[in-house]
Every structure is written in structure tokens, then in C-alpha cells.
mmCIF file of C-alpha atoms in Angstrom:
data_model
loop_
_atom_site.group_PDB
_atom_site.id
_atom_site.type_symbol
_atom_site.label_atom_id
_atom_site.label_comp_id
_atom_site.label_asym_id
_atom_site.label_seq_id
_atom_site.Cartn_x
_atom_site.Cartn_y
_atom_site.Cartn_z
ATOM 1 C CA MET A 261 40.403 -86.902 -139.710
ATOM 2 C CA ILE A 262 40.755 -83.697 -137.388
ATOM 3 C CA ILE A 263 39.448 -84.555 -133.742
ATOM 4 C CA GLY A 264 38.728 -81.880 -131.461
ATOM 5 C CA ILE A 265 38.632 -82.388 -127.296
ATOM 6 C CA PRO A 266 37.535 -79.586 -125.741
ATOM 7 C CA LYS A 267 37.374 -78.922 -121.994
ATOM 8 C CA GLU A 268 34.019 -79.655 -120.431
ATOM 9 C CA ILE A 269 32.475 -76.418 -118.465
ATOM 10 C CA LYS A 270 29.229 -77.596 -117.537
ATOM 11 C CA ASN A 271 29.379 -77.070 -113.565
ATOM 12 C CA ASN A 272 31.554 -79.439 -111.961
ATOM 13 C CA GLU A 273 31.875 -81.698 -115.001
ATOM 14 C CA ASN A 274 35.532 -83.029 -114.312
ATOM 15 C CA ARG A 275 35.248 -85.928 -117.017
ATOM 16 C CA VAL A 276 37.135 -85.542 -120.541
ATOM 17 C CA ALA A 277 35.860 -87.312 -123.411
ATOM 18 C CA LEU A 278 39.067 -88.980 -124.371
ATOM 19 C CA THR A 279 42.255 -90.489 -122.387
ATOM 20 C CA PRO A 280 45.631 -90.223 -123.687
ATOM 21 C CA ALA A 281 45.748 -94.116 -124.569
ATOM 22 C CA GLY A 282 42.503 -93.139 -126.707
ATOM 23 C CA ALA A 283 44.274 -90.013 -128.145
ATOM 24 C CA LYS A 284 47.392 -92.418 -129.077
ATOM 25 C CA GLU A 285 45.153 -94.918 -130.925
ATOM 26 C CA LEU A 286 43.777 -92.265 -133.258
ATOM 27 C CA VAL A 287 47.009 -90.825 -133.770
ATOM 28 C CA LYS A 288 48.665 -94.378 -134.907
ATOM 29 C CA ARG A 289 45.719 -94.430 -137.323
ATOM 30 C CA GLY A 290 46.773 -91.513 -138.991
ATOM 31 C CA HIS A 291 44.389 -88.930 -137.454
ATOM 32 C CA THR A 292 45.138 -85.596 -135.921
ATOM 33 C CA VAL A 293 44.028 -85.133 -132.022
ATOM 34 C CA TYR A 294 43.512 -81.510 -130.765
ATOM 35 C CA VAL A 295 42.912 -81.365 -126.859
ATOM 36 C CA GLN A 296 42.203 -78.029 -125.025
ATOM 37 C CA HIS A 297 44.642 -77.012 -122.803
ATOM 38 C CA THR A 298 44.050 -78.870 -119.247
ATOM 39 C CA ALA A 299 41.200 -80.378 -120.593
ATOM 40 C CA GLY A 300 42.134 -83.823 -118.849
ATOM 41 C CA ILE A 301 43.486 -82.409 -115.711
ATOM 42 C CA ASN A 302 40.241 -83.019 -113.319
ATOM 43 C CA SER A 303 40.240 -86.738 -114.683
ATOM 44 C CA GLY A 304 44.089 -87.089 -113.649
ATOM 45 C CA PHE A 305 45.250 -86.573 -117.203
ATOM 46 C CA ALA A 306 47.935 -84.001 -117.650
ATOM 47 C CA ASP A 307 48.610 -82.182 -121.208
ATOM 48 C CA ASP A 308 52.091 -83.876 -121.015
ATOM 49 C CA ALA A 309 50.440 -87.166 -121.126
ATOM 50 C CA TYR A 310 48.264 -86.481 -124.398
ATOM 51 C CA VAL A 311 51.568 -84.733 -125.930
ATOM 52 C CA ALA A 312 53.215 -87.948 -125.394
ATOM 53 C CA ALA A 313 50.411 -90.089 -127.033
ATOM 54 C CA GLY A 314 51.173 -87.784 -130.098
ATOM 55 C CA ALA A 315 47.908 -85.261 -129.618
ATOM 56 C CA ARG A 316 48.337 -81.456 -129.882
ATOM 57 C CA ILE A 317 47.226 -79.141 -127.049
ATOM 58 C CA LEU A 318 45.483 -75.787 -127.947
ATOM 59 C CA PRO A 319 44.946 -72.587 -125.762
ATOM 60 C CA ALA A 320 41.215 -72.029 -126.039
ATOM 61 C CA ILE A 321 37.954 -73.817 -126.932
ATOM 62 C CA GLU A 322 37.334 -71.610 -129.786
ATOM 63 C CA ASP A 323 40.525 -73.071 -131.302
ATOM 64 C CA VAL A 324 39.535 -76.437 -130.884
ATOM 65 C CA TYR A 325 36.107 -76.119 -132.354
ATOM 66 C CA GLY A 326 37.728 -74.340 -135.377
ATOM 67 C CA ILE A 327 40.059 -76.583 -136.515
ATOM 68 C CA ALA A 328 38.121 -79.768 -135.747
ATOM 69 C CA GLU A 329 36.090 -82.201 -138.178
ATOM 70 C CA MET A 330 34.908 -83.986 -135.238
ATOM 71 C CA ILE A 331 34.364 -82.794 -131.953
ATOM 72 C CA VAL A 332 33.968 -85.454 -129.110
ATOM 73 C CA LYS A 333 32.880 -84.354 -125.747
ATOM 74 C CA VAL A 334 30.943 -85.753 -122.665
ATOM 75 C CA LYS A 335 28.092 -83.263 -122.068
ATOM 76 C CA GLU A 336 26.138 -81.318 -124.428
ATOM 77 C CA PRO A 337 27.308 -77.935 -125.619
ATOM 78 C CA THR A 338 26.631 -74.985 -123.536
ATOM 79 C CA ILE A 339 24.310 -72.130 -124.358
ATOM 80 C CA ALA A 340 26.541 -69.066 -123.480
ATOM 81 C CA SER A 341 29.964 -70.591 -124.576
ATOM 82 C CA GLU A 342 29.525 -73.617 -126.919
ATOM 83 C CA TYR A 343 26.225 -72.728 -129.249
ATOM 84 C CA PRO A 344 27.970 -70.392 -131.496
ATOM 85 C CA LEU A 345 31.178 -72.616 -132.327
ATOM 86 C CA VAL A 346 29.610 -75.304 -133.333
ATOM 87 C CA ARG A 347 29.474 -74.895 -137.266
ATOM 88 C CA LYS A 348 28.070 -76.314 -140.528
ATOM 89 C CA GLY A 349 28.998 -79.853 -141.354
ATOM 90 C CA GLN A 350 30.813 -80.719 -138.241
ATOM 91 C CA LEU A 351 30.148 -83.871 -136.391
ATOM 92 C CA VAL A 352 29.619 -83.377 -132.774
ATOM 93 C CA PHE A 353 29.818 -86.794 -130.724
ATOM 94 C CA THR A 354 28.435 -86.485 -127.214
ATOM 95 C CA TYR A 355 25.498 -86.747 -124.860
ATOM 96 C CA PHE A 356 22.929 -84.593 -125.918
ATOM 97 C CA HIS A 357 19.653 -85.475 -124.390
ATOM 98 C CA PHE A 358 17.745 -83.374 -126.911
ATOM 99 C CA ALA A 359 14.065 -84.413 -125.784
ATOM 100 C CA SER A 360 14.591 -82.276 -122.581
ATOM 101 C CA ASP A 361 16.240 -79.126 -123.923
ATOM 102 C CA GLU A 362 14.239 -77.356 -126.868
ATOM 103 C CA ALA A 363 16.809 -74.479 -126.812
ATOM 104 C CA LEU A 364 19.886 -77.004 -127.325
ATOM 105 C CA THR A 365 17.655 -78.897 -130.135
ATOM 106 C CA LEU A 366 17.089 -75.449 -131.841
ATOM 107 C CA ALA A 367 20.528 -74.562 -131.760
ATOM 108 C CA MET A 368 21.832 -77.289 -133.324
ATOM 109 C CA ILE A 369 19.211 -77.368 -135.987
ATOM 110 C CA LYS A 370 20.557 -73.830 -136.644
ATOM 111 C CA SER A 371 24.114 -74.772 -136.696
ATOM 112 C CA GLY A 372 23.578 -77.004 -139.682
ATOM 113 C CA SER A 373 26.036 -79.645 -137.801
ATOM 114 C CA ILE A 374 25.769 -83.539 -137.677
ATOM 115 C CA CYS A 375 24.631 -84.252 -134.094
ATOM 116 C CA LEU A 376 25.502 -88.105 -132.956
ATOM 117 C CA ALA A 377 24.311 -88.519 -129.682
ATOM 118 C CA TYR A 378 25.812 -91.192 -127.523
ATOM 119 C CA GLU A 379 22.686 -91.980 -125.748
ATOM 120 C CA THR A 380 20.691 -93.320 -128.545
ATOM 121 C CA VAL A 381 23.491 -95.467 -130.234
ATOM 122 C CA GLU A 382 22.043 -99.137 -129.910
ATOM 123 C CA ASN A 383 23.322 -102.733 -130.005
ATOM 124 C CA PRO A 384 21.760 -105.240 -132.026
ATOM 125 C CA ASP A 385 19.814 -106.530 -128.803
ATOM 126 C CA HIS A 386 18.670 -102.840 -128.247
ATOM 127 C CA THR A 387 20.861 -102.254 -125.369
ATOM 128 C CA LEU A 388 22.403 -98.794 -125.121
ATOM 129 C CA PRO A 389 25.989 -99.379 -125.321
ATOM 130 C CA LEU A 390 27.462 -95.827 -124.770
ATOM 131 C CA LEU A 391 24.755 -94.986 -122.028
ATOM 132 C CA ILE A 392 25.431 -98.271 -120.165
ATOM 133 C CA PRO A 393 28.793 -97.352 -118.416
ATOM 134 C CA MET A 394 27.835 -93.793 -117.381
ATOM 135 C CA SER A 395 24.200 -95.418 -116.094
ATOM 136 C CA GLU A 396 26.458 -97.981 -113.970
ATOM 137 C CA VAL A 397 28.262 -95.155 -112.456
ATOM 138 C CA ALA A 398 25.176 -93.044 -111.997
ATOM 139 C CA GLY A 399 23.053 -95.794 -110.648
ATOM 140 C CA ARG A 400 25.764 -96.521 -107.947
ATOM 141 C CA MET A 401 26.343 -92.994 -107.071
ATOM 142 C CA SER A 402 22.900 -92.201 -106.644
ATOM 143 C CA VAL A 403 22.627 -94.217 -103.366
ATOM 144 C CA GLN A 404 25.669 -92.822 -102.453
ATOM 145 C CA GLU A 405 24.565 -89.524 -102.994
ATOM 146 C CA GLY A 406 21.304 -90.657 -101.561
ATOM 147 C CA ALA A 407 22.559 -91.914 -98.169
ATOM 148 C CA ARG A 408 24.676 -88.811 -97.519
ATOM 149 C CA PHE A 409 21.556 -86.692 -97.955
ATOM 150 C CA LEU A 410 19.492 -88.851 -95.430
ATOM 151 C CA GLU A 411 22.054 -87.617 -92.761
ATOM 152 C CA LYS A 412 20.422 -84.835 -90.407
ATOM 153 C CA PRO A 413 23.270 -82.387 -90.857
ATOM 154 C CA GLN A 414 22.577 -82.621 -94.502
ATOM 155 C CA GLY A 415 18.837 -81.803 -94.219
ATOM 156 C CA GLY A 416 17.658 -85.624 -93.931
ATOM 157 C CA LYS A 417 15.627 -87.580 -91.897
ATOM 158 C CA GLY A 418 18.767 -88.988 -89.935
ATOM 159 C CA VAL A 419 18.492 -92.672 -91.149
ATOM 160 C CA LEU A 420 21.404 -94.665 -91.737
ATOM 161 C CA LEU A 421 20.513 -97.221 -94.754
ATOM 162 C CA GLY A 422 22.285 -100.146 -93.521
ATOM 163 C CA GLY A 423 20.822 -99.681 -89.448
ATOM 164 C CA VAL A 424 22.774 -101.611 -86.865
ATOM 165 C CA PRO A 425 22.000 -104.722 -84.914
ATOM 166 C CA GLY A 426 18.858 -104.040 -82.929
ATOM 167 C CA VAL A 427 17.622 -101.501 -85.530
ATOM 168 C CA LYS A 428 15.999 -101.764 -89.055
ATOM 169 C CA PRO A 429 17.875 -100.685 -91.789
ATOM 170 C CA GLY A 430 16.622 -97.966 -94.041
ATOM 171 C CA LYS A 431 14.166 -98.815 -96.745
ATOM 172 C CA VAL A 432 15.117 -97.790 -100.524
ATOM 173 C CA LEU A 433 12.774 -97.650 -103.226
ATOM 174 C CA VAL A 434 14.196 -97.874 -106.784
ATOM 175 C CA LEU A 435 11.858 -97.351 -110.005
ATOM 176 C CA GLY A 436 13.273 -98.822 -112.826
ATOM 177 C CA GLY A 437 14.959 -101.940 -113.305
ATOM 178 C CA GLY A 438 17.151 -101.088 -116.116
ATOM 179 C CA VAL A 439 20.823 -100.472 -115.799
ATOM 180 C CA VAL A 440 20.706 -97.580 -113.606
ATOM 181 C CA GLY A 441 18.305 -99.219 -111.138
ATOM 182 C CA HIS A 442 20.157 -102.451 -111.153
ATOM 183 C CA ASN A 443 23.193 -100.875 -110.077
ATOM 184 C CA ALA A 444 21.395 -98.660 -107.429
ATOM 185 C CA ALA A 445 19.591 -101.642 -105.909
ATOM 186 C CA LEU A 446 23.172 -103.479 -105.834
ATOM 187 C CA MET A 447 24.691 -100.452 -104.368
ATOM 188 C CA ALA A 448 21.734 -100.191 -101.819
ATOM 189 C CA ALA A 449 21.936 -103.759 -100.934
ATOM 190 C CA GLY A 450 25.358 -103.681 -100.295
ATOM 191 C CA LEU A 451 25.078 -101.044 -97.670
ATOM 192 C CA GLY A 452 22.467 -103.332 -96.106
ATOM 193 C CA ALA A 453 19.275 -101.595 -97.032
ATOM 194 C CA ASP A 454 15.857 -102.916 -97.136
ATOM 195 C CA VAL A 455 15.637 -102.714 -101.077
ATOM 196 C CA THR A 456 12.482 -102.691 -103.438
ATOM 197 C CA ILE A 457 12.798 -102.361 -107.119
ATOM 198 C CA ALA A 458 10.130 -101.467 -109.097
ATOM 199 C CA ASP A 459 9.277 -102.309 -113.127
ATOM 200 C CA ILE A 460 6.722 -102.936 -115.613
ATOM 201 C CA SER A 461 8.524 -105.725 -117.294
ATOM 202 C CA LEU A 462 7.632 -109.101 -115.708
ATOM 203 C CA PRO A 463 10.505 -110.446 -117.539
ATOM 204 C CA ARG A 464 12.698 -108.242 -116.048
ATOM 205 C CA LEU A 465 11.152 -108.668 -112.671
ATOM 206 C CA ARG A 466 11.974 -112.085 -112.879
ATOM 207 C CA TYR A 467 15.443 -111.934 -113.753
ATOM 208 C CA LEU A 468 15.909 -109.528 -110.968
ATOM 209 C CA SER A 469 14.203 -111.409 -108.590
ATOM 210 C CA GLU A 470 16.540 -114.236 -109.307
ATOM 211 C CA THR A 471 19.773 -112.609 -109.515
ATOM 212 C CA MET A 472 19.730 -109.716 -106.810
ATOM 213 C CA PRO A 473 20.725 -110.367 -103.251
ATOM 214 C CA LYS A 474 18.337 -111.622 -100.674
ATOM 215 C CA ASN A 475 17.522 -108.152 -99.265
ATOM 216 C CA VAL A 476 16.209 -106.901 -102.552
ATOM 217 C CA LYS A 477 12.411 -107.440 -103.370
ATOM 218 C CA THR A 478 10.830 -106.831 -106.695
ATOM 219 C CA LEU A 479 7.361 -105.302 -107.294
ATOM 220 C CA PHE A 480 5.296 -104.664 -110.656
ATOM 221 C CA SER A 481 5.144 -100.699 -110.833
ATOM 222 C CA SER A 482 2.023 -98.770 -111.160
ATOM 223 C CA THR A 483 0.965 -95.541 -109.444
ATOM 224 C CA HIS A 484 -1.324 -97.669 -106.470
ATOM 225 C CA THR A 485 2.093 -99.641 -105.640
ATOM 226 C CA ILE A 486 4.467 -96.720 -105.611
ATOM 227 C CA GLU A 487 1.859 -95.077 -103.510
ATOM 228 C CA GLN A 488 1.740 -97.849 -101.162
ATOM 229 C CA GLU A 489 5.439 -97.985 -100.653
ATOM 230 C CA LEU A 490 6.158 -94.258 -100.358
ATOM 231 C CA PRO A 491 5.073 -93.890 -96.518
ATOM 232 C CA THR A 492 7.565 -96.521 -95.119
ATOM 233 C CA THR A 493 10.582 -95.407 -97.912
ATOM 234 C CA ASP A 494 13.221 -93.379 -96.843
ATOM 235 C CA LEU A 495 15.042 -93.064 -100.229
ATOM 236 C CA VAL A 496 13.806 -93.212 -103.626
ATOM 237 C CA ILE A 497 15.738 -93.713 -106.942
ATOM 238 C CA GLY A 498 14.135 -92.544 -110.190
ATOM 239 C CA ALA A 499 15.831 -94.635 -112.766
ATOM 240 C CA VAL A 500 13.438 -94.622 -115.577
ATOM 241 C CA LEU A 501 14.662 -94.336 -119.322
ATOM 242 C CA ILE A 502 12.964 -94.131 -122.737
ATOM 243 C CA PRO A 503 15.734 -93.948 -125.134
ATOM 244 C CA GLY A 504 16.061 -90.535 -126.681
ATOM 245 C CA ALA A 505 12.473 -89.328 -125.268
ATOM 246 C CA LYS A 506 11.554 -87.166 -122.300
ATOM 247 C CA ALA A 507 11.165 -89.496 -118.910
ATOM 248 C CA PRO A 508 7.605 -90.102 -117.713
ATOM 249 C CA HIS A 509 6.586 -88.621 -114.332
ATOM 250 C CA LEU A 510 6.227 -91.464 -112.002
ATOM 251 C CA THR A 511 5.380 -89.344 -108.676
ATOM 252 C CA THR A 512 3.078 -86.114 -108.485
ATOM 253 C CA ARG A 513 3.738 -83.185 -105.999
ATOM 254 C CA ASP A 514 0.510 -84.688 -103.955
ATOM 255 C CA MET A 515 2.534 -87.989 -103.588
ATOM 256 C CA LEU A 516 5.350 -86.228 -101.689
ATOM 257 C CA LYS A 517 2.808 -85.866 -98.717
ATOM 258 C CA LEU A 518 2.931 -89.480 -98.331
ATOM 259 C CA LEU A 519 6.731 -89.423 -97.654
ATOM 260 C CA LYS A 520 7.633 -88.688 -94.321
ATOM 261 C CA PRO A 521 9.995 -85.298 -93.831
ATOM 262 C CA GLY A 522 13.557 -85.360 -94.439
ATOM 263 C CA SER A 523 13.025 -88.472 -96.919
ATOM 264 C CA VAL A 524 15.080 -88.104 -100.131
ATOM 265 C CA LEU A 525 14.568 -88.318 -104.051
ATOM 266 C CA VAL A 526 17.241 -88.734 -106.188
ATOM 267 C CA ASP A 527 16.334 -88.443 -109.819
ATOM 268 C CA VAL A 528 18.871 -90.028 -112.121
ATOM 269 C CA ALA A 529 16.451 -89.466 -115.065
ATOM 270 C CA ILE A 530 16.827 -85.715 -114.983
ATOM 271 C CA ASP A 531 18.892 -85.617 -118.257
ATOM 272 C CA GLN A 532 15.726 -86.383 -120.041
ATOM 273 C CA GLY A 533 13.603 -84.358 -118.237
ATOM 274 C CA GLY A 534 13.241 -86.218 -114.888
ATOM 275 C CA CYS A 535 10.661 -88.846 -113.626
ATOM 276 C CA PHE A 536 9.480 -86.980 -110.659
ATOM 277 C CA GLU A 537 6.932 -84.106 -111.311
ATOM 278 C CA THR A 538 8.630 -81.855 -108.606
ATOM 279 C CA SER A 539 12.322 -82.240 -110.499
ATOM 280 C CA HIS A 540 14.385 -79.843 -112.042
ATOM 281 C CA PRO A 541 18.109 -79.942 -112.817
ATOM 282 C CA THR A 542 20.734 -79.290 -110.024
ATOM 283 C CA THR A 543 24.352 -78.975 -109.850
ATOM 284 C CA HIS A 544 27.208 -80.493 -107.942
ATOM 285 C CA ALA A 545 27.575 -76.861 -106.579
ATOM 286 C CA ASN A 546 24.018 -77.035 -105.270
ATOM 287 C CA PRO A 547 22.757 -80.552 -105.473
ATOM 288 C CA VAL A 548 19.962 -80.523 -103.451
ATOM 289 C CA TYR A 549 16.660 -78.420 -102.913
ATOM 290 C CA GLU A 550 13.275 -79.047 -100.689
ATOM 291 C CA ILE A 551 9.608 -78.967 -101.715
ATOM 292 C CA ASP A 552 7.171 -80.085 -98.887
ATOM 293 C CA ASP A 553 9.915 -81.158 -96.619
ATOM 294 C CA ILE A 554 11.306 -83.468 -99.117
ATOM 295 C CA LEU A 555 14.963 -83.366 -100.437
ATOM 296 C CA HIS A 556 15.544 -83.469 -104.141
ATOM 297 C CA TYR A 557 18.877 -84.504 -105.504
ATOM 298 C CA CYS A 558 18.539 -83.910 -109.238
ATOM 299 C CA VAL A 559 22.218 -83.111 -110.639
ATOM 300 C CA ALA A 560 22.375 -84.040 -114.233
ATOM 301 C CA ASN A 561 25.684 -85.129 -114.654
ATOM 302 C CA ILE A 562 26.057 -87.210 -111.569
ATOM 303 C CA PRO A 563 29.376 -89.151 -112.620
ATOM 304 C CA GLY A 564 31.132 -86.005 -113.149
ATOM 305 C CA ALA A 565 31.875 -86.343 -109.518
ATOM 306 C CA VAL A 566 34.125 -89.303 -110.175
ATOM 307 C CA PRO A 567 35.826 -88.328 -113.354
ATOM 308 C CA GLN A 568 38.387 -90.923 -112.897
ATOM 309 C CA THR A 569 36.276 -93.845 -112.845
ATOM 310 C CA SER A 570 33.664 -92.259 -115.307
ATOM 311 C CA THR A 571 36.090 -90.954 -117.923
ATOM 312 C CA LEU A 572 37.895 -94.466 -117.951
ATOM 313 C CA ALA A 573 34.622 -96.244 -118.311
ATOM 314 C CA LEU A 574 33.149 -93.801 -121.050
ATOM 315 C CA THR A 575 36.413 -94.019 -123.262
ATOM 316 C CA ASN A 576 36.443 -97.704 -123.265
ATOM 317 C CA ALA A 577 32.904 -97.686 -124.603
ATOM 318 C CA THR A 578 33.092 -94.750 -127.143
ATOM 319 C CA LEU A 579 36.635 -95.295 -128.353
ATOM 320 C CA PRO A 580 35.601 -98.248 -131.070
ATOM 321 C CA TYR A 581 33.077 -95.939 -132.345
ATOM 322 C CA VAL A 582 35.068 -92.775 -132.375
ATOM 323 C CA ILE A 583 37.940 -94.530 -134.379
ATOM 324 C CA LYS A 584 35.100 -96.146 -136.938
ATOM 325 C CA LEU A 585 33.794 -92.244 -137.405
ATOM 326 C CA ALA A 586 37.397 -91.154 -138.046
ATOM 327 C CA ASP A 587 38.408 -93.883 -140.229
ATOM 328 C CA ARG A 588 35.202 -93.849 -142.649
ATOM 329 C CA GLY A 589 33.731 -90.844 -141.990
ATOM 330 C CA TRP A 590 30.049 -90.424 -140.437
ATOM 331 C CA GLU A 591 28.018 -91.303 -143.562
ATOM 332 C CA LYS A 592 29.637 -94.425 -144.419
ATOM 333 C CA ALA A 593 30.181 -95.480 -140.955
ATOM 334 C CA CYS A 594 26.568 -95.231 -140.185
ATOM 335 C CA GLU A 595 25.714 -96.939 -143.156
ATOM 336 C CA GLU A 596 27.673 -99.921 -142.330
ATOM 337 C CA ASP A 597 26.568 -99.871 -138.519
ATOM 338 C CA PRO A 598 22.852 -99.632 -137.984
ATOM 339 C CA GLY A 599 23.354 -99.171 -134.334
ATOM 340 C CA LEU A 600 25.647 -96.249 -134.782
ATOM 341 C CA GLU A 601 23.114 -94.802 -137.213
ATOM 342 C CA LEU A 602 20.487 -94.766 -134.594
ATOM 343 C CA GLY A 603 22.823 -92.099 -132.741
ATOM 344 C CA LEU A 604 22.030 -89.641 -135.467
ATOM 345 C CA ASN A 605 19.695 -87.100 -133.733
ATOM 346 C CA ILE A 606 20.058 -84.164 -136.071
ATOM 347 C CA VAL A 607 21.457 -84.097 -139.459
ATOM 348 C CA GLU A 608 22.282 -80.691 -141.179
ATOM 349 C CA GLY A 609 19.294 -78.586 -139.788
ATOM 350 C CA LYS A 610 17.017 -81.595 -139.689
ATOM 351 C CA ILE A 611 15.694 -83.980 -136.978
ATOM 352 C CA VAL A 612 16.081 -87.421 -137.724
ATOM 353 C CA TYR A 613 15.508 -89.452 -134.327
ATOM 354 C CA PRO A 614 11.698 -89.822 -134.128
ATOM 355 C CA ALA A 615 11.547 -89.447 -130.274
ATOM 356 C CA VAL A 616 13.466 -85.992 -130.417
ATOM 357 C CA ALA A 617 10.873 -85.108 -133.548
ATOM 358 C CA GLU A 618 7.915 -85.881 -131.161
ATOM 359 C CA ALA A 619 9.258 -83.883 -128.032
ATOM 360 C CA PHE A 620 9.286 -80.835 -130.419
ATOM 361 C CA PRO A 621 6.754 -81.178 -133.320
ATOM 362 C CA SER A 622 6.870 -77.445 -133.762
ATOM 363 C CA LEU A 623 10.626 -77.975 -134.942
ATOM 364 C CA LYS A 624 10.008 -80.747 -137.654
ATOM 365 C CA ALA A 625 11.650 -79.594 -140.991
#
């Protein structure tokens, strides 16, 4: 199979979809890998490393899309540069997050391509193997960024999450006890913060209660309990995910009044529409905005800020699936692996993933 790796063009998206080591594995199996010039440079992988692995370098993104049977990316195609390049019958394997983007969904329907989304591929135990590594990174980064924007020069209230002897630590509320929330709570606890993690699953809360550090408390999540926590919270991490579907809003604009000025909200669910009513996507270039004196950090590609770590972690997870798709073709690979088949969101003009179809009923075929 001919596999194309374009350079990511989303704002400050420094990751690349495949490492030179991954390219070498594909070439070894008889596949042809084309990599766009400098696609890996911001992740620490020069063109020469890909050439040494047996890949071929192409100068422009149009060249990569034009020749590849399968495009492997990190982020969804962008409206200005990539929508017109995706062609009928082409397999595109990337994070799509369709439920929060009607324009992207419509464009991929019109393209006639096969859209296989990282975020809806499942393991037999219903975990999400291609979302987990980036959720781990995003969860840890959410606290790192939240702590930064709590600093007064950044517009925050001027709280050190870990406190110091004689001064209480900052308070962190993590909404969602999944992979993102777990990692966010671990990072916040490691900094010495007073952490509360909220979820609606009692079995999950029991697990977290048993395994988390002593400065992490668990809380059954409801509108009432969230309202009770906000007045004393410095940093709120939104970490709720419904696979393939739009994220639910857990806080309203009115609830911002319960927070003290200079508090920070970090919405890790922004790729899926965000779990705060006041959220809208931001970029690494302009990561925050303020509503009612509350800072909102809603960067849609948080792991892109640490591309060396993120690219290695992502390729570790995606490469076995890329190999399977290249070796067998998407139809046979999905037939043999029901978990991979769940990654199919749009196939040749038809929405095939239920949560996406529910998000856009007018686009149903």
C-alpha cells in the first residue's frame, strides 16, 4: 500500500503521525511511505531520518495526498488547505472528532473517502487505545497549563497549587474520572494541590479512591455537588468524554459567578465541543480568554505543545493498526478486528458511526 504522511498545519501542531521507526516497519513489509518535507522536524525527526528508514520525501502536501492510498495524520483535515485534497476511496486515519464539527463532517461525506477515526477505535474491554496516550498527555498538560495561568502575570489569581509551609495549597476540581481525569489528578496531586475528582460512576470512584494519593478526594458528580465545590476551587479541569459524541456541558455561564476572579478553567474536552457552556476552541498562539473574570484555556490540541513525547506515544499506539490496514486493506482489516471497525465514522459518503449520525441528523444518508 502507498501511505502518505502530510505535515500538520493546525496552529502550533508540532506532532507528526509516524516516526522514522514506524516508517521502517512499513517499508520492511513492502509498503511505500511518502513523507512531506519537514513533516517530522518539530518532533525531532529530520527528513534524513525518514530517508534512512526507507521512506521517500515529497515537497508539498498536494503531492502526498495525490499519491497516497492511505493518509495517516494526527489532526483532522483543515478547511482551507486539506478538504479539497481528500479524494474518493482514499483512507484517512486520524483524529476526527466529527460530532463537534459539522463543516468537517459534510466535507468528508462529499469527498467519498473512508474516514477512520482514532478516537472511536476500541479494545474488547471498551477502552480507547488510540485516545489513551494523548489523553494521558493532555491530562497531565492540563494541570501544567492551569498552574501557569493561575500566575498573576498570566491573568490568574496568583495561587501556587502546591502552597508552602504555613499556606494552604491551591484547590483543583477534576470533572471526569477517566484517563484524562486520572492523569490530571495525579499531576495536580504531585504538585501538592488539594484535589477533588468527580465522576458519576461509583465503581470508578471506588477505584480512584483506592489508588490515588492521599491528597485526592473523590466526589459523586452532579450539578449540585459541582456548585458546592466551585466557590473554593482555583482550577477546574474538564475531562469528560463520550466516545465519538459531543461532550455534555457540566457548568453553565451562571455558575462562573460561583468562582473567584482569576480562577482558571481548562477544557480538555474541547475537541468534542467542550464540557463548559462558555468554552470555545483556542490555539497555542492565543490559548486563553476571559469571561466574567474567569480564565478559559480551551486549546484543541494540547499534546501538540510537547511533540517529542506525544509523537512517540501516539505512534506506539497507532502503528499496529496502520500495519494491519496496510497489510490487509481497510475492509478486511475491519472485518477481522471489530474494535478497529468501530473506528469507521464515514464510509464513501455515508455516516456509519451512530454518535456522529445523532449529532447531525440532517446529514444522514
